[in-house]
CSV table of N, CA and C in Angstrom, one decimal:
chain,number,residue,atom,x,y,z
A,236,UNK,N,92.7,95.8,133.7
A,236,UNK,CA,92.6,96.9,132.8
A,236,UNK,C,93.3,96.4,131.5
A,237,UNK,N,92.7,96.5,130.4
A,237,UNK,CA,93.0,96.5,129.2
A,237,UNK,C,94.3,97.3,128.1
A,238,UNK,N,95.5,96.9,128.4
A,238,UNK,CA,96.8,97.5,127.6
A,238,UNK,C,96.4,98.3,126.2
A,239,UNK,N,96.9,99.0,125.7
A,239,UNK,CA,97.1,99.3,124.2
A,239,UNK,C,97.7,98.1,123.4
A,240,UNK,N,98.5,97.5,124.0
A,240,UNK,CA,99.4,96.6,123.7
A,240,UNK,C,98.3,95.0,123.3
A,241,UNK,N,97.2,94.9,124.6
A,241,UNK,CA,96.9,93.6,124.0
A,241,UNK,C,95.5,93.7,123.0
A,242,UNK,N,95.0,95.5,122.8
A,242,UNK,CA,94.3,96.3,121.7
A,242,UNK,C,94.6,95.5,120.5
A,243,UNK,N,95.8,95.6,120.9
A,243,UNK,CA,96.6,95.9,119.2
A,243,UNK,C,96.7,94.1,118.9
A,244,UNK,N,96.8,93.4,119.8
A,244,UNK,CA,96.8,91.8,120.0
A,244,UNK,C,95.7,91.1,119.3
A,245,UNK,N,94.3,91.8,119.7
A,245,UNK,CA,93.0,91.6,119.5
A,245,UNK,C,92.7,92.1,117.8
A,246,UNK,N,93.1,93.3,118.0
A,246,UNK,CA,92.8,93.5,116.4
A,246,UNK,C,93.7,93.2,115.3
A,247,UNK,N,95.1,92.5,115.7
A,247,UNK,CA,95.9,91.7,115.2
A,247,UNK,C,95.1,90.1,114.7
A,248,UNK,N,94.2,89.8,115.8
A,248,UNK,CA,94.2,88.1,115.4
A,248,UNK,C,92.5,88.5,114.7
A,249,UNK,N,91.8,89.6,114.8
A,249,UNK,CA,90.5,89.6,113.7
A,249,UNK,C,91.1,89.8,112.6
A,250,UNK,N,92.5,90.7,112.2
A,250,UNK,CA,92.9,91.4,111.4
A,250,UNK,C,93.1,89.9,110.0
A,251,UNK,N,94.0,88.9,110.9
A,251,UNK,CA,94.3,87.8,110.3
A,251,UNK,C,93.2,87.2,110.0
A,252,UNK,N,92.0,87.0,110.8
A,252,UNK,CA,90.5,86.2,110.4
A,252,UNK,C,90.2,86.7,108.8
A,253,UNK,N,90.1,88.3,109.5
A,253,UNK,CA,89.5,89.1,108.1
A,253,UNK,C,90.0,88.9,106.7
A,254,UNK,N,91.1,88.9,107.0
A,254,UNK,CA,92.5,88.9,105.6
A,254,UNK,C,92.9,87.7,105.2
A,255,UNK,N,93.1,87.0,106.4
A,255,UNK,CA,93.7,85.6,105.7
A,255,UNK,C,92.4,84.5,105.1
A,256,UNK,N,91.7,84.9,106.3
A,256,UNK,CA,90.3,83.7,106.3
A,256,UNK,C,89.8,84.0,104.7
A,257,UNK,N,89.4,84.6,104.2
A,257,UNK,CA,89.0,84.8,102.6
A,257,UNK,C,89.9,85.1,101.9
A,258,UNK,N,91.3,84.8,102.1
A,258,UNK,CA,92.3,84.5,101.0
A,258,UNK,C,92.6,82.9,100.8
A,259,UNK,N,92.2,82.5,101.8
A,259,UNK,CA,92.3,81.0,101.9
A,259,UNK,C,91.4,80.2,100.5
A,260,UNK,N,89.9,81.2,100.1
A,260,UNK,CA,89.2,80.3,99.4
A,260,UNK,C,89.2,80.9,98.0
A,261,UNK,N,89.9,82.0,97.7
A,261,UNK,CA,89.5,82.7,96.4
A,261,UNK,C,90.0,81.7,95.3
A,262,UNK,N,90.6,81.0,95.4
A,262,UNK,CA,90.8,80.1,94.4
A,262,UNK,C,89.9,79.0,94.1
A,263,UNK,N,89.1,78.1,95.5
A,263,UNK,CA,88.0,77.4,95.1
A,263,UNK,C,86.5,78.0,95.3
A,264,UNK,N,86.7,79.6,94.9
A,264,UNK,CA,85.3,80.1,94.5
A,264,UNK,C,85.5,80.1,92.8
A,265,UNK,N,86.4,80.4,92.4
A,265,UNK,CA,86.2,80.8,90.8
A,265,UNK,C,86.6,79.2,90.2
A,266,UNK,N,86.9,78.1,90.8
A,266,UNK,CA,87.0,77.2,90.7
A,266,UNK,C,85.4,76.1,90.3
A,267,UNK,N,84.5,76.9,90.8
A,267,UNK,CA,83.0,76.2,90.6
A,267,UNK,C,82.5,76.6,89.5
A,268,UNK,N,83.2,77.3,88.8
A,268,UNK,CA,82.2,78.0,87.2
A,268,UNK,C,82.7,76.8,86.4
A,269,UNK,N,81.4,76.8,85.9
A,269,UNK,CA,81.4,75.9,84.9
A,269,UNK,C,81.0,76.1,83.4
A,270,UNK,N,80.6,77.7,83.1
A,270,UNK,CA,80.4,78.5,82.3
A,270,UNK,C,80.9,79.7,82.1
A,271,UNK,N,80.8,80.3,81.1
A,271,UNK,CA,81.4,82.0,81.3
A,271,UNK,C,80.6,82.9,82.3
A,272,UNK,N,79.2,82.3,82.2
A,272,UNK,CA,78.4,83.2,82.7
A,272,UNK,C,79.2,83.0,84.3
A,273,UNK,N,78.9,81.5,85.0
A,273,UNK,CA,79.1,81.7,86.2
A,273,UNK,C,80.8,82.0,86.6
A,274,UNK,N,81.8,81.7,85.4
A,274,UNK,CA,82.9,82.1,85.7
A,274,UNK,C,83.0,83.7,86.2
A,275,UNK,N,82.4,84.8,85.2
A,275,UNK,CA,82.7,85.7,85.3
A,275,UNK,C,81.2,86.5,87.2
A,276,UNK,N,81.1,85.3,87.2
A,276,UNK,CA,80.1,85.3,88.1
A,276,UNK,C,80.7,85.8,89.7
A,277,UNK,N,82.0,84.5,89.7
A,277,UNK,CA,82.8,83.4,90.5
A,277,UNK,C,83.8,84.4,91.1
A,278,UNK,N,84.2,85.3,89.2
A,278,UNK,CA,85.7,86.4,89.6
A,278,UNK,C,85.2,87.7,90.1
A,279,UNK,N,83.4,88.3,90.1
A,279,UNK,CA,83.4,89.1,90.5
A,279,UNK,C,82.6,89.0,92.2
A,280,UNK,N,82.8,87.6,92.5
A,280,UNK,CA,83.0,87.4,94.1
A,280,UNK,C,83.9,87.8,94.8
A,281,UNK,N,85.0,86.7,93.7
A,281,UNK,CA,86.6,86.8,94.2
A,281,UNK,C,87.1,88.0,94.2
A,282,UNK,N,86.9,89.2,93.7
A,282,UNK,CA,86.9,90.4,93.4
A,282,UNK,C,86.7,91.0,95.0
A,283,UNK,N,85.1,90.6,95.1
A,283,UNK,CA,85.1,91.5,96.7
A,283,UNK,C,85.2,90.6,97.6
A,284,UNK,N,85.6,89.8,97.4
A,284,UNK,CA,86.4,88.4,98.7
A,284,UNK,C,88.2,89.2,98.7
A,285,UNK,N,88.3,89.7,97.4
A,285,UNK,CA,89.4,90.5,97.8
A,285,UNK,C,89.6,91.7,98.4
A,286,UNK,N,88.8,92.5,98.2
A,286,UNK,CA,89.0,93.5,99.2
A,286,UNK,C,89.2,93.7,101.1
A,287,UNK,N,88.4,92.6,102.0
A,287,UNK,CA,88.7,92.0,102.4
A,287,UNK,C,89.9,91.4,102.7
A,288,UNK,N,90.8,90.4,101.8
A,288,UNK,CA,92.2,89.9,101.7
A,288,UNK,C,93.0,91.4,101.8
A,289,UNK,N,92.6,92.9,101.3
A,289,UNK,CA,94.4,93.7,101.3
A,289,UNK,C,93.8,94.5,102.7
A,290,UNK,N,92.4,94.8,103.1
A,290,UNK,CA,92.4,95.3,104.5
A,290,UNK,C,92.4,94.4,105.8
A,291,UNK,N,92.3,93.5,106.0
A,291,UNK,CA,92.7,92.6,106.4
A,291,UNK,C,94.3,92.5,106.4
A,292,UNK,N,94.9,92.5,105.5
A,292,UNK,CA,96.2,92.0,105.2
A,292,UNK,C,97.2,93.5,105.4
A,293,UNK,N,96.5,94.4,105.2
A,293,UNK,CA,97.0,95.9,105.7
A,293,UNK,C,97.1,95.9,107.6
A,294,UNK,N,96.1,95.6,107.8
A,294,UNK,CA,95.9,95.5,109.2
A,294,UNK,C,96.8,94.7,110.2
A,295,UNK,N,96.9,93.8,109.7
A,295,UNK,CA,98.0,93.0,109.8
A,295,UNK,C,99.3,93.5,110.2
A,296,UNK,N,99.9,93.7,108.9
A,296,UNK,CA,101.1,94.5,108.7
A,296,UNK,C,101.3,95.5,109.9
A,297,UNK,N,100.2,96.6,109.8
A,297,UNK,CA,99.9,97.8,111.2
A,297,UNK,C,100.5,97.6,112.4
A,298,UNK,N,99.2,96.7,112.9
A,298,UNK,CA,99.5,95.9,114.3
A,298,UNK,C,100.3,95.2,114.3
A,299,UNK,N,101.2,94.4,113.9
A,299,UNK,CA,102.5,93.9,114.0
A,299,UNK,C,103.4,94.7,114.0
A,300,UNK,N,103.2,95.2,113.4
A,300,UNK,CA,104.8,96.5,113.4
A,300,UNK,C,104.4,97.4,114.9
A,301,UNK,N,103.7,97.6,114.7
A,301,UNK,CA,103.2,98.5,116.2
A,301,UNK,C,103.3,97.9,117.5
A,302,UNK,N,103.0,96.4,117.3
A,302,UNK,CA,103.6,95.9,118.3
A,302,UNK,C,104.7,95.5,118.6
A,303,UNK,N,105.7,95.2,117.3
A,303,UNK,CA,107.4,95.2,117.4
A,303,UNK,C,107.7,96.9,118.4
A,304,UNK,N,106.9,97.6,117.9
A,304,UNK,CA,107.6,99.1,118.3
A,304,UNK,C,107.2,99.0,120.0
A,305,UNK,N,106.5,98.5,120.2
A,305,UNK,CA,105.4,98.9,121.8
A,305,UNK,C,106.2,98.1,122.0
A,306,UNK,N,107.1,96.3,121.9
A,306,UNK,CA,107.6,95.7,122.3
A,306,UNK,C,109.0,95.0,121.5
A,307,UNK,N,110.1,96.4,121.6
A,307,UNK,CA,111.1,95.9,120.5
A,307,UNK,C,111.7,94.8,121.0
A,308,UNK,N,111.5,93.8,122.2
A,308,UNK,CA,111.9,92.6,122.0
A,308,UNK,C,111.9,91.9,120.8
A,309,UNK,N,110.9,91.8,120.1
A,309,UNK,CA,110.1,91.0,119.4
A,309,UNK,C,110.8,90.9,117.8
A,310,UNK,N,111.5,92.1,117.8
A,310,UNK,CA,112.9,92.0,116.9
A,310,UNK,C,113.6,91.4,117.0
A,311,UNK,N,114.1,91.0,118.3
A,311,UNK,CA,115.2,90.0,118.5
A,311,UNK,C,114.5,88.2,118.3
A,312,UNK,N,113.3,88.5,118.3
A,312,UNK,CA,112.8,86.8,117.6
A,312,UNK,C,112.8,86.0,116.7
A,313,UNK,N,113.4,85.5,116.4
A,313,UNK,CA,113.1,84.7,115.2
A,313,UNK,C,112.0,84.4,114.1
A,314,UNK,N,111.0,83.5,115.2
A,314,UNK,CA,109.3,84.0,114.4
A,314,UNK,C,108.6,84.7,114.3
A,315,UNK,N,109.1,85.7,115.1
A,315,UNK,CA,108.9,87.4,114.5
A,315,UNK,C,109.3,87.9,113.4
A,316,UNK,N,110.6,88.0,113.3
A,316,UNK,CA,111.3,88.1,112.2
A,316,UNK,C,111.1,87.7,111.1
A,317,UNK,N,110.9,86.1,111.1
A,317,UNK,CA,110.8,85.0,109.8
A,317,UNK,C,108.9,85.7,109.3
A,318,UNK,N,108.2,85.6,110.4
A,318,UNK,CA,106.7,86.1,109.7
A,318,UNK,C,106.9,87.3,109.0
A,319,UNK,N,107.5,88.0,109.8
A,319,UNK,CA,107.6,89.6,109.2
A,319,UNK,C,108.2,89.4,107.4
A,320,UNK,N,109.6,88.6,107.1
A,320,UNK,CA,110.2,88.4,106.1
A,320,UNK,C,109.0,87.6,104.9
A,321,UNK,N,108.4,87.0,105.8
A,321,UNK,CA,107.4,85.8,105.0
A,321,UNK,C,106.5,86.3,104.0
A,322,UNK,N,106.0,87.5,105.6
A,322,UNK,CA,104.4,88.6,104.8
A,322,UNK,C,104.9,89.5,103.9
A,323,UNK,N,106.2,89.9,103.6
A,323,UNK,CA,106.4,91.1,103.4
A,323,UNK,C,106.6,89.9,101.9
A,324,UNK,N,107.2,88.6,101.8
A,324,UNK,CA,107.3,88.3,100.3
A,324,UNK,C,106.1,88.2,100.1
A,325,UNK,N,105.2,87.5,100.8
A,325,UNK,CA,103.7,87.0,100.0
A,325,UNK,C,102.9,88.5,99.6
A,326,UNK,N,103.3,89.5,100.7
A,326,UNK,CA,102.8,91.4,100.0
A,326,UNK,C,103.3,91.2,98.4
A,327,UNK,N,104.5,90.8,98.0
A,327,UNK,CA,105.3,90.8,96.9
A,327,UNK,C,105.0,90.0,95.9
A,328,UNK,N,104.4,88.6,96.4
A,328,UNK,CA,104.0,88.1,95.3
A,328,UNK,C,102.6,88.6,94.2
A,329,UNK,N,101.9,89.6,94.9
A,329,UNK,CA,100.7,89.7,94.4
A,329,UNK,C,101.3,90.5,93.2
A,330,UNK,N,101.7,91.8,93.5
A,330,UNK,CA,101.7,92.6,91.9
A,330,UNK,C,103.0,91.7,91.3
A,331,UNK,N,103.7,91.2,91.8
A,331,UNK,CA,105.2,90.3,90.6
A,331,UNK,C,104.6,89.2,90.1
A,332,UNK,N,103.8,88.4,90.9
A,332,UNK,CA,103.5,87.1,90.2
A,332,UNK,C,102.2,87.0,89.9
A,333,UNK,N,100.8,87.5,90.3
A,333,UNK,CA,99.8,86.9,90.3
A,333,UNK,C,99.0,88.3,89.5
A,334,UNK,N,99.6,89.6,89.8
A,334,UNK,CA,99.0,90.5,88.5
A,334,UNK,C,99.4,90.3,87.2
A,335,UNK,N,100.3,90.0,87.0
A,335,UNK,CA,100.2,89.7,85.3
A,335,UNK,C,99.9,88.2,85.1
A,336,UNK,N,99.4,87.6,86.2
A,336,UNK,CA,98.7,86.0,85.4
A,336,UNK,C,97.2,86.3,85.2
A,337,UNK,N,96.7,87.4,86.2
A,337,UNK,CA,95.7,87.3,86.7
A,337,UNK,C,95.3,88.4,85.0
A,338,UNK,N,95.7,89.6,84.7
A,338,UNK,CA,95.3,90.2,83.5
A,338,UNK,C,95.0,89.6,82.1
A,339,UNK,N,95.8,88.8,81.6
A,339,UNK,CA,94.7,87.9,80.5
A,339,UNK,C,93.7,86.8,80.9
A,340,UNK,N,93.6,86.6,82.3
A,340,UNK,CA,92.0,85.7,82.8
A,340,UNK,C,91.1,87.2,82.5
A,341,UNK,N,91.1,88.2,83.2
A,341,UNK,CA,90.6,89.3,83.1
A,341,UNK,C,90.1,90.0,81.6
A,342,UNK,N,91.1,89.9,81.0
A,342,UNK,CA,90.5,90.3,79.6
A,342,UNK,C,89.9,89.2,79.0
A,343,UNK,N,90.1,88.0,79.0
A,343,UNK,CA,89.2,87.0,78.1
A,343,UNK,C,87.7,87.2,79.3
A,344,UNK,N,87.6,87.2,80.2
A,344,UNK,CA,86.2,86.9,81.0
A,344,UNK,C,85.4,88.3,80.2
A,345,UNK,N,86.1,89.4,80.0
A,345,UNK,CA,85.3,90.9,79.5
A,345,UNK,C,85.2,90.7,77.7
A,346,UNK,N,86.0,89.7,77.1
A,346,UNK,CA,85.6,89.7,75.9
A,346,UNK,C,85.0,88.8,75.1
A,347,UNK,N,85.2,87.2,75.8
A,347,UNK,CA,85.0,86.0,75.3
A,347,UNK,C,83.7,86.1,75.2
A,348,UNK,N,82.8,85.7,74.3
A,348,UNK,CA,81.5,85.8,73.6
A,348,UNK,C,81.3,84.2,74.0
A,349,UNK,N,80.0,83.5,74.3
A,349,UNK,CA,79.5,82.6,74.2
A,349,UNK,C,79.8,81.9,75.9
A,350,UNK,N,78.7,80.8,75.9
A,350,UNK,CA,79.2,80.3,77.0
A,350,UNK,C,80.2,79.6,77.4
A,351,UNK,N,80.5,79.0,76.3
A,351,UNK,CA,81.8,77.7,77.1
A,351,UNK,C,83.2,78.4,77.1
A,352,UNK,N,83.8,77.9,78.1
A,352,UNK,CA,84.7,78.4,78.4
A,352,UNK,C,85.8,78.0,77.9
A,353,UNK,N,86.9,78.6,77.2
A,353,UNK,CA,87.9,78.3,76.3
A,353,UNK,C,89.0,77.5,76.9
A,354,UNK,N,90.0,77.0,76.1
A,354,UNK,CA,90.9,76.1,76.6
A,354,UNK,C,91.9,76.4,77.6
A,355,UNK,N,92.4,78.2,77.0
A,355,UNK,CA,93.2,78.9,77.3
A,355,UNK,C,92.9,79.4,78.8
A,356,UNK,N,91.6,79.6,79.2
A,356,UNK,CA,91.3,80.2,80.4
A,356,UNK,C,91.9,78.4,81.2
A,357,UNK,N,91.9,77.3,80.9
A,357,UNK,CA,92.2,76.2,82.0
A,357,UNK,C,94.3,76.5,82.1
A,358,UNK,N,94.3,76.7,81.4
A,358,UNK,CA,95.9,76.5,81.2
A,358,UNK,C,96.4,78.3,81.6
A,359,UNK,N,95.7,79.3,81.6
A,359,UNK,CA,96.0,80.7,82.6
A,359,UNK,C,95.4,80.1,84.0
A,360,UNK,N,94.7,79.9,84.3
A,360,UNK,CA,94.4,79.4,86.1
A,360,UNK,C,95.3,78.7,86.4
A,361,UNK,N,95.7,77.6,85.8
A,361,UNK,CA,96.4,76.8,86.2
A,361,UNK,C,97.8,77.5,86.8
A,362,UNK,N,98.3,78.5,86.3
A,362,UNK,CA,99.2,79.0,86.3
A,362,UNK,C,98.9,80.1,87.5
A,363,UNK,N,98.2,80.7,87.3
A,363,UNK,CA,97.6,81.8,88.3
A,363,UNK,C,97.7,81.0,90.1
A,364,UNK,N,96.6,79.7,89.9
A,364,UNK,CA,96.8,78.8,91.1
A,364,UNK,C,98.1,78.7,91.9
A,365,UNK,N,98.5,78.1,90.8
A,365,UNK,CA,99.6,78.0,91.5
A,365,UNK,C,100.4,78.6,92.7
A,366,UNK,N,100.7,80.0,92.2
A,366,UNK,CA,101.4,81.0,92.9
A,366,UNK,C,101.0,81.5,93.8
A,367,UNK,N,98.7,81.5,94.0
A,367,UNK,CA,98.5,81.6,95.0
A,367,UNK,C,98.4,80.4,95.9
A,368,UNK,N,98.7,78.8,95.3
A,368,UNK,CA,99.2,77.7,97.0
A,368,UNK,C,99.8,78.2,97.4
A,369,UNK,N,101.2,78.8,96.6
A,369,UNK,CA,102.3,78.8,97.3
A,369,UNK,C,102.2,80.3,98.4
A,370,UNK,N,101.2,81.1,97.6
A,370,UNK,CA,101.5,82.7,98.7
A,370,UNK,C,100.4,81.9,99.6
A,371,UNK,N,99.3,80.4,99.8
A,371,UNK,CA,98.5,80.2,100.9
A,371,UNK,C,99.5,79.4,101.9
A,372,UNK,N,100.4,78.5,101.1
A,372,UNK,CA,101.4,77.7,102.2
A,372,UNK,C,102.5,79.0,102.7
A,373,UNK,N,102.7,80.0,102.1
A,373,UNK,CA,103.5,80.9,103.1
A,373,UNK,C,102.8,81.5,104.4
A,374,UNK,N,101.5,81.6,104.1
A,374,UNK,CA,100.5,82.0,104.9
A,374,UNK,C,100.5,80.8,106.2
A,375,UNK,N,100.2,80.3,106.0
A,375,UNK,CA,100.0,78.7,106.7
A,375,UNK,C,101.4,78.7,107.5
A,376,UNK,N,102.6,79.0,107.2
A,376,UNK,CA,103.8,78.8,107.9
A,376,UNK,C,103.9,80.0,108.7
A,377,UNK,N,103.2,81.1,107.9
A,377,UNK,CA,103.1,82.6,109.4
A,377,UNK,C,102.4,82.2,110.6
A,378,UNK,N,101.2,81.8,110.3
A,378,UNK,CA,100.1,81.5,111.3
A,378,UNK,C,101.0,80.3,112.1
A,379,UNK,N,101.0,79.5,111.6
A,379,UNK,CA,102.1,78.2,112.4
A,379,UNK,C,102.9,78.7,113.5
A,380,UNK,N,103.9,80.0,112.7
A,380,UNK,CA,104.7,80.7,113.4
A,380,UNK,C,104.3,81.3,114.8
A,381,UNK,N,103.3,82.1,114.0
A,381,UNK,CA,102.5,82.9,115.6
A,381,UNK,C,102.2,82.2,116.3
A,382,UNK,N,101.3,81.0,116.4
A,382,UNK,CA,100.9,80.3,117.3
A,382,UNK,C,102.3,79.7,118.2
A,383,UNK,N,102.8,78.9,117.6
A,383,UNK,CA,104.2,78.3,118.4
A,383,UNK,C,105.2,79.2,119.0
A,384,UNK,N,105.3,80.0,118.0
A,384,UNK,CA,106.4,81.2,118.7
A,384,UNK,C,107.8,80.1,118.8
A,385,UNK,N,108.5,79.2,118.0
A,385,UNK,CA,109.2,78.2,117.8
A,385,UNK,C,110.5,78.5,118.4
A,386,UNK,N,111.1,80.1,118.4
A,386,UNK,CA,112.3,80.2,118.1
A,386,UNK,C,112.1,81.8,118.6
């Protein structure tokens, strides 16, 4: 017979497919424009590749905590703990670091006239990138965590 508990297991590990699996690429989809046209092409992929990434990434959060509660061992764990601390910064990086890099990419893609793409949009990505390696290598050390259960 089937638990509530390993319910919540199951739609824990699609939850992570759903959410993390299409956060992994949103940077090398707007990475292929090679025009404004397909840039602004690229961001309004990445746009619904993100929606996806916050219900996914909500779901996540859900079932994990629900499972801490169904099994408050899992408080006393370390890689429980450290994921929980991990997701809860990379939740943090989005509106502190990556929404105000991401709003002047946004207004030049809605205003910039012509095809080629300006200097300023290579040196705002550049910057934007960045912050999402680092929220994908946090990601990458959650997943790590769950699987191993290290500690």
């Amino acid at each position: 017979m089937i638990t509530f508990y390993k319910i919540l297991v199951i739609l824990h590990i699609f939850s992570a497919i759903i959410g993390m699996g299409p956060g992994f690429i949103l940077t090398t989809v707007v990475k292929s424009g090679k025009t404004m046209t397909e840039l602004r092409h690229s961001y309004a992929i990445r746009h619904r590749l993100h929606i996806y990434v916050m219900i996914g990434g909500t779901m996540l959060l859900v079932t994990g905590l629900l499972m801490g509660v169904l099994n408050p061992s899992l408080f006393r764990m370390g890689w429980y703990d450290l994921s929980l601390v991990l997701f809860l910064a990379a939740l943090a990086i989005g509106p502190v670091m990556l929404t105000p890099r991401s709003k002047p990419i946004k207004e030049m893609l809605a205003s910039h006239q012509g095809e080629e793409i300006p200097e300023e949009y290579w040196r705002l990505s550049r910057e934007l990138f960045k912050y999402e390696y680092i929220e994908n290598f946090i990601f990458i050390i959650i997943i790590t965590l769950m699987i191993t259960k290290p500690f």
